[in-house]
């Protein structure tokens, strides 16, 4: 079996970008059988020198993503001296950005990784919102950044998901007269919990539409005025016990309510300092 070709990937960050590009190119040659040897978090010329000598010994080439100018210049110079092909994967495009957009790059390694971390935080928040939706597991209440409480159809789930996309971990708890709320909501510190209320007329209309979508009669107790008033009265009492701010979601878009939630919690936390 023929030995794999070797490519040294050098980066002053993780090196994932360079490795992905090398794999994409390698896939065009003999099924992509290439041995990628990554040298990550290169900080000085000593780190570069080690990779250069290995590449020379293996008759390999180097693909690199170096945003620190001094490291790039050193690698280009030494690779030329050793007769090694060194491919710069970032700077040609960076130069094009400078010329076209008239802006200078930061020359700071790891910025892409920070963007990735933001993405993973958002995914984690979304998974959290799904796991602790509708009071499924009260253990999430203590771990949440925000806890939403309210009767059914006050947009708790859509708000949880919207805020999750902004990287907030949100748990929501339905308030139902027949079911005691979890003890955890009464021990939350100020600035974490928000109560959601709605006018009886609006809730009645929403619940009727919900029943219609489910193929059920609109006369069900779920949408009756008497039931709705009972639930809203119960929810108000619970919110007073919790001592949380309350937002009326009637006729408000999810985006508007989410913004209000963040504003009132910010004020709550500020006044609690």
GROMACS .gro file of C-alpha atoms in nm:
model
  273
    1UNK     CA    1   0.000   0.000   0.000
    2UNK     CA    2   0.138   0.340  -0.098
    3UNK     CA    3   0.221   0.579   0.183
    4UNK     CA    4  -0.007   0.876   0.228
    5UNK     CA    5   0.113   1.216   0.122
    6UNK     CA    6   0.184   1.441   0.418
    7UNK     CA    7   0.065   1.798   0.460
    8UNK     CA    8   0.166   2.006   0.761
    9UNK     CA    9  -0.105   2.244   0.877
   10UNK     CA   10   0.025   2.538   1.078
   11UNK     CA   11  -0.192   2.790   1.262
   12UNK     CA   12  -0.164   3.049   1.538
   13UNK     CA   13  -0.513   2.935   1.638
   14UNK     CA   14  -0.677   2.591   1.628
   15UNK     CA   15  -0.601   2.516   1.263
   16UNK     CA   16  -0.945   2.382   1.174
   17UNK     CA   17  -0.987   2.623   0.882
   18UNK     CA   18  -0.664   2.514   0.719
   19UNK     CA   19  -0.739   2.146   0.776
   20UNK     CA   20  -1.083   2.177   0.616
   21UNK     CA   21  -0.934   2.346   0.310
   22UNK     CA   22  -0.661   2.083   0.279
   23UNK     CA   23  -0.917   1.802   0.303
   24UNK     CA   24  -1.134   1.970   0.039
   25UNK     CA   25  -0.839   1.988  -0.199
   26UNK     CA   26  -0.716   1.639  -0.113
   27UNK     CA   27  -1.059   1.497  -0.196
   28UNK     CA   28  -0.986   1.580  -0.559
   29UNK     CA   29  -0.681   1.353  -0.560
   30UNK     CA   30  -0.710   0.976  -0.517
   31UNK     CA   31  -1.000   0.988  -0.277
   32UNK     CA   32  -0.843   1.236  -0.038
   33UNK     CA   33  -0.588   1.002   0.118
   34UNK     CA   34  -0.357   1.251   0.284
   35UNK     CA   35  -0.193   1.256   0.625
   36UNK     CA   36  -0.263   1.594   0.785
   37UNK     CA   37  -0.037   1.684   1.072
   38UNK     CA   38  -0.171   1.985   1.255
   39UNK     CA   39   0.047   2.231   1.446
   40UNK     CA   40  -0.193   2.448   1.644
   41UNK     CA   41  -0.146   2.760   1.857
   42UNK     CA   42   0.192   2.847   1.711
   43UNK     CA   43   0.325   3.137   1.917
   44UNK     CA   44   0.686   3.191   1.815
   45UNK     CA   45   0.954   3.110   1.559
   46UNK     CA   46   1.067   2.806   1.757
   47UNK     CA   47   0.727   2.645   1.702
   48UNK     CA   48   0.752   2.725   1.332
   49UNK     CA   49   1.106   2.594   1.304
   50UNK     CA   50   1.005   2.254   1.438
   51UNK     CA   51   0.728   2.219   1.177
   52UNK     CA   52   0.954   2.344   0.897
   53UNK     CA   53   1.223   2.086   0.972
   54UNK     CA   54   0.966   1.806   0.985
   55UNK     CA   55   0.815   1.915   0.652
   56UNK     CA   56   1.163   1.919   0.495
   57UNK     CA   57   1.240   1.570   0.627
   58UNK     CA   58   0.912   1.431   0.494
   59UNK     CA   59   0.937   1.612   0.158
   60UNK     CA   60   0.599   1.759   0.241
   61UNK     CA   61   0.424   2.089   0.193
   62UNK     CA   62   0.284   2.333   0.443
   63UNK     CA   63  -0.062   2.491   0.446
   64UNK     CA   64  -0.096   2.769   0.697
   65UNK     CA   65  -0.334   3.021   0.851
   66UNK     CA   66  -0.120   3.276   1.033
   67UNK     CA   67  -0.268   3.616   1.106
   68UNK     CA   68   0.031   3.747   1.303
   69UNK     CA   69   0.248   3.922   1.037
   70UNK     CA   70   0.584   3.841   1.201
   71UNK     CA   71   0.507   3.467   1.206
   72UNK     CA   72   0.390   3.468   0.843
   73UNK     CA   73   0.702   3.652   0.728
   74UNK     CA   74   0.930   3.413   0.913
   75UNK     CA   75   0.756   3.106   0.775
   76UNK     CA   76   0.764   3.237   0.417
   77UNK     CA   77   1.136   3.318   0.447
   78UNK     CA   78   1.238   2.986   0.604
   79UNK     CA   79   1.021   2.776   0.372
   80UNK     CA   80   1.188   2.942   0.073
   81UNK     CA   81   1.531   2.873   0.220
   82UNK     CA   82   1.448   2.507   0.275
   83UNK     CA   83   1.279   2.461  -0.062
   84UNK     CA   84   0.943   2.385   0.097
   85UNK     CA   85   0.614   2.482  -0.065
   86UNK     CA   86   0.419   2.686   0.192
   87UNK     CA   87   0.066   2.790   0.102
   88UNK     CA   88  -0.091   3.091   0.271
   89UNK     CA   89  -0.465   3.021   0.298
   90UNK     CA   90  -0.576   3.347   0.459
   91UNK     CA   91  -0.374   3.650   0.359
   92UNK     CA   92  -0.464   3.669  -0.012
   93UNK     CA   93  -0.829   3.700   0.085
   94UNK     CA   94  -0.744   3.935   0.372
   95UNK     CA   95  -0.556   4.158   0.128
   96UNK     CA   96  -0.859   4.158  -0.100
   97UNK     CA   97  -1.076   4.269   0.194
   98UNK     CA   98  -0.834   4.554   0.268
   99UNK     CA   99  -0.838   4.677  -0.092
  100UNK     CA  100  -1.210   4.635  -0.150
  101UNK     CA  101  -1.351   4.746   0.186
  102UNK     CA  102  -1.072   4.984   0.292
  103UNK     CA  103  -1.044   4.829   0.637
  104UNK     CA  104  -0.747   4.687   0.823
  105UNK     CA  105  -0.755   4.336   0.978
  106UNK     CA  106  -0.706   4.293   1.352
  107UNK     CA  107  -0.425   4.037   1.315
  108UNK     CA  108  -0.550   3.858   1.625
  109UNK     CA  109  -0.556   3.477   1.627
  110UNK     CA  110  -0.858   3.283   1.753
  111UNK     CA  111  -1.135   3.519   1.644
  112UNK     CA  112  -1.303   3.247   1.438
  113UNK     CA  113  -1.296   3.018   1.740
  114UNK     CA  114  -1.473   3.286   1.940
  115UNK     CA  115  -1.745   3.299   1.678
  116UNK     CA  116  -1.774   2.921   1.700
  117UNK     CA  117  -1.807   2.944   2.078
  118UNK     CA  118  -2.095   3.190   2.035
  119UNK     CA  119  -2.263   2.941   1.802
  120UNK     CA  120  -2.224   2.652   2.045
  121UNK     CA  121  -2.359   2.865   2.330
  122UNK     CA  122  -2.667   2.934   2.121
  123UNK     CA  123  -2.713   2.563   2.045
  124UNK     CA  124  -2.673   2.483   2.413
  125UNK     CA  125  -2.936   2.743   2.504
  126UNK     CA  126  -3.179   2.604   2.246
  127UNK     CA  127  -3.132   2.251   2.378
  128UNK     CA  128  -3.187   2.383   2.730
  129UNK     CA  129  -3.514   2.554   2.629
  130UNK     CA  130  -3.642   2.232   2.473
  131UNK     CA  131  -3.544   2.020   2.772
  132UNK     CA  132  -3.701   2.250   3.030
  133UNK     CA  133  -4.007   2.355   2.832
  134UNK     CA  134  -4.348   2.350   2.996
  135UNK     CA  135  -4.218   2.259   3.341
  136UNK     CA  136  -4.097   1.914   3.233
  137UNK     CA  137  -3.808   1.911   3.477
  138UNK     CA  138  -3.800   2.159   3.769
  139UNK     CA  139  -3.424   2.108   3.805
  140UNK     CA  140  -3.379   2.342   3.511
  141UNK     CA  141  -3.529   2.632   3.705
  142UNK     CA  142  -3.219   2.683   3.919
  143UNK     CA  143  -2.989   2.651   3.617
  144UNK     CA  144  -3.183   2.889   3.393
  145UNK     CA  145  -3.084   3.246   3.314
  146UNK     CA  146  -3.453   3.333   3.281
  147UNK     CA  147  -3.766   3.160   3.410
  148UNK     CA  148  -4.104   3.237   3.254
  149UNK     CA  149  -4.427   3.155   3.435
  150UNK     CA  150  -4.785   3.194   3.317
  151UNK     CA  151  -5.103   3.019   3.213
  152UNK     CA  152  -5.128   2.815   2.895
  153UNK     CA  153  -5.108   3.012   2.565
  154UNK     CA  154  -4.913   3.312   2.693
  155UNK     CA  155  -4.628   3.248   2.447
  156UNK     CA  156  -4.396   3.089   2.702
  157UNK     CA  157  -4.249   2.838   2.456
  158UNK     CA  158  -4.202   3.078   2.161
  159UNK     CA  159  -4.041   3.329   2.396
  160UNK     CA  160  -3.813   3.062   2.540
  161UNK     CA  161  -3.694   2.968   2.193
  162UNK     CA  162  -3.653   3.328   2.080
  163UNK     CA  163  -3.443   3.413   2.385
  164UNK     CA  164  -3.245   3.091   2.340
  165UNK     CA  165  -3.138   3.216   1.998
  166UNK     CA  166  -2.993   3.510   2.187
  167UNK     CA  167  -2.801   3.261   2.402
  168UNK     CA  168  -3.017   3.282   2.715
  169UNK     CA  169  -3.102   2.958   2.892
  170UNK     CA  170  -3.475   2.976   2.955
  171UNK     CA  171  -3.705   2.747   3.149
  172UNK     CA  172  -4.080   2.799   3.148
  173UNK     CA  173  -4.343   2.677   3.391
  174UNK     CA  174  -4.719   2.658   3.327
  175UNK     CA  175  -4.945   2.774   3.607
  176UNK     CA  176  -5.249   2.550   3.646
  177UNK     CA  177  -5.483   2.568   3.948
  178UNK     CA  178  -5.495   2.190   3.988
  179UNK     CA  179  -5.116   2.150   3.986
  180UNK     CA  180  -4.895   2.304   4.254
  181UNK     CA  181  -4.604   2.494   4.096
  182UNK     CA  182  -4.256   2.363   4.170
  183UNK     CA  183  -4.103   2.489   4.493
  184UNK     CA  184  -3.800   2.607   4.297
  185UNK     CA  185  -3.978   2.913   4.157
  186UNK     CA  186  -4.027   3.053   4.508
  187UNK     CA  187  -3.655   3.046   4.585
  188UNK     CA  188  -3.533   3.225   4.271
  189UNK     CA  189  -3.330   3.539   4.324
  190UNK     CA  190  -3.462   3.866   4.189
  191UNK     CA  191  -3.393   3.930   3.824
  192UNK     CA  192  -3.447   3.576   3.700
  193UNK     CA  193  -3.824   3.524   3.682
  194UNK     CA  194  -4.094   3.698   3.480
  195UNK     CA  195  -4.468   3.639   3.493
  196UNK     CA  196  -4.670   3.651   3.171
  197UNK     CA  197  -5.033   3.756   3.174
  198UNK     CA  198  -5.293   3.820   2.905
  199UNK     CA  199  -5.642   3.969   2.884
  200UNK     CA  200  -5.931   3.721   2.919
  201UNK     CA  201  -6.073   3.816   2.578
  202UNK     CA  202  -5.743   3.761   2.400
  203UNK     CA  203  -5.680   3.431   2.578
  204UNK     CA  204  -6.030   3.313   2.499
  205UNK     CA  205  -5.980   3.384   2.127
  206UNK     CA  206  -5.639   3.215   2.123
  207UNK     CA  207  -5.763   2.905   2.301
  208UNK     CA  208  -6.063   2.872   2.072
  209UNK     CA  209  -5.831   2.881   1.773
  210UNK     CA  210  -5.610   2.621   1.939
  211UNK     CA  211  -5.905   2.389   1.996
  212UNK     CA  212  -6.017   2.440   1.636
  213UNK     CA  213  -5.670   2.345   1.511
  214UNK     CA  214  -5.688   2.028   1.719
  215UNK     CA  215  -6.033   1.946   1.580
  216UNK     CA  216  -6.202   1.993   1.918
  217UNK     CA  217  -6.514   2.187   2.008
  218UNK     CA  218  -6.464   2.548   2.113
  219UNK     CA  219  -6.704   2.487   2.401
  220UNK     CA  220  -6.444   2.282   2.587
  221UNK     CA  221  -6.366   2.396   2.941
  222UNK     CA  222  -6.014   2.495   2.827
  223UNK     CA  223  -6.156   2.796   2.641
  224UNK     CA  224  -6.446   2.883   2.871
  225UNK     CA  225  -6.449   3.229   3.024
  226UNK     CA  226  -6.505   3.094   3.371
  227UNK     CA  227  -6.203   2.866   3.342
  228UNK     CA  228  -5.985   3.140   3.197
  229UNK     CA  229  -6.071   3.383   3.479
  230UNK     CA  230  -5.996   3.112   3.734
  231UNK     CA  231  -5.657   3.042   3.581
  232UNK     CA  232  -5.561   3.409   3.551
  233UNK     CA  233  -5.661   3.474   3.910
  234UNK     CA  234  -5.456   3.176   4.027
  235UNK     CA  235  -5.156   3.281   3.819
  236UNK     CA  236  -5.170   3.635   3.960
  237UNK     CA  237  -5.157   3.499   4.315
  238UNK     CA  238  -4.856   3.280   4.233
  239UNK     CA  239  -4.673   3.571   4.069
  240UNK     CA  240  -4.732   3.785   4.377
  241UNK     CA  241  -4.585   3.509   4.595
  242UNK     CA  242  -4.283   3.481   4.368
  243UNK     CA  243  -4.247   3.858   4.364
  244UNK     CA  244  -4.156   3.870   3.998
  245UNK     CA  245  -4.224   4.145   3.744
  246UNK     CA  246  -4.526   4.083   3.523
  247UNK     CA  247  -4.565   4.153   3.152
  248UNK     CA  248  -4.894   4.162   2.965
  249UNK     CA  249  -4.838   3.979   2.636
  250UNK     CA  250  -5.175   4.074   2.482
  251UNK     CA  251  -5.130   4.195   2.124
  252UNK     CA  252  -4.752   4.189   2.152
  253UNK     CA  253  -4.518   4.018   1.908
  254UNK     CA  254  -4.272   3.768   2.052
  255UNK     CA  255  -3.982   3.999   1.967
  256UNK     CA  256  -4.142   4.288   2.154
  257UNK     CA  257  -4.217   4.079   2.461
  258UNK     CA  258  -3.866   3.931   2.462
  259UNK     CA  259  -3.718   4.280   2.458
  260UNK     CA  260  -3.941   4.381   2.749
  261UNK     CA  261  -3.838   4.070   2.942
  262UNK     CA  262  -3.469   4.155   2.907
  263UNK     CA  263  -3.533   4.518   3.003
  264UNK     CA  264  -3.733   4.443   3.317
  265UNK     CA  265  -3.489   4.177   3.432
  266UNK     CA  266  -3.200   4.416   3.380
  267UNK     CA  267  -3.377   4.675   3.597
  268UNK     CA  268  -3.455   4.409   3.858
  269UNK     CA  269  -3.092   4.305   3.879
  270UNK     CA  270  -2.972   4.664   3.896
  271UNK     CA  271  -3.208   4.749   4.181
  272UNK     CA  272  -3.100   4.437   4.367
  273UNK     CA  273  -2.735   4.532   4.381
   0.00000   0.00000   0.00000
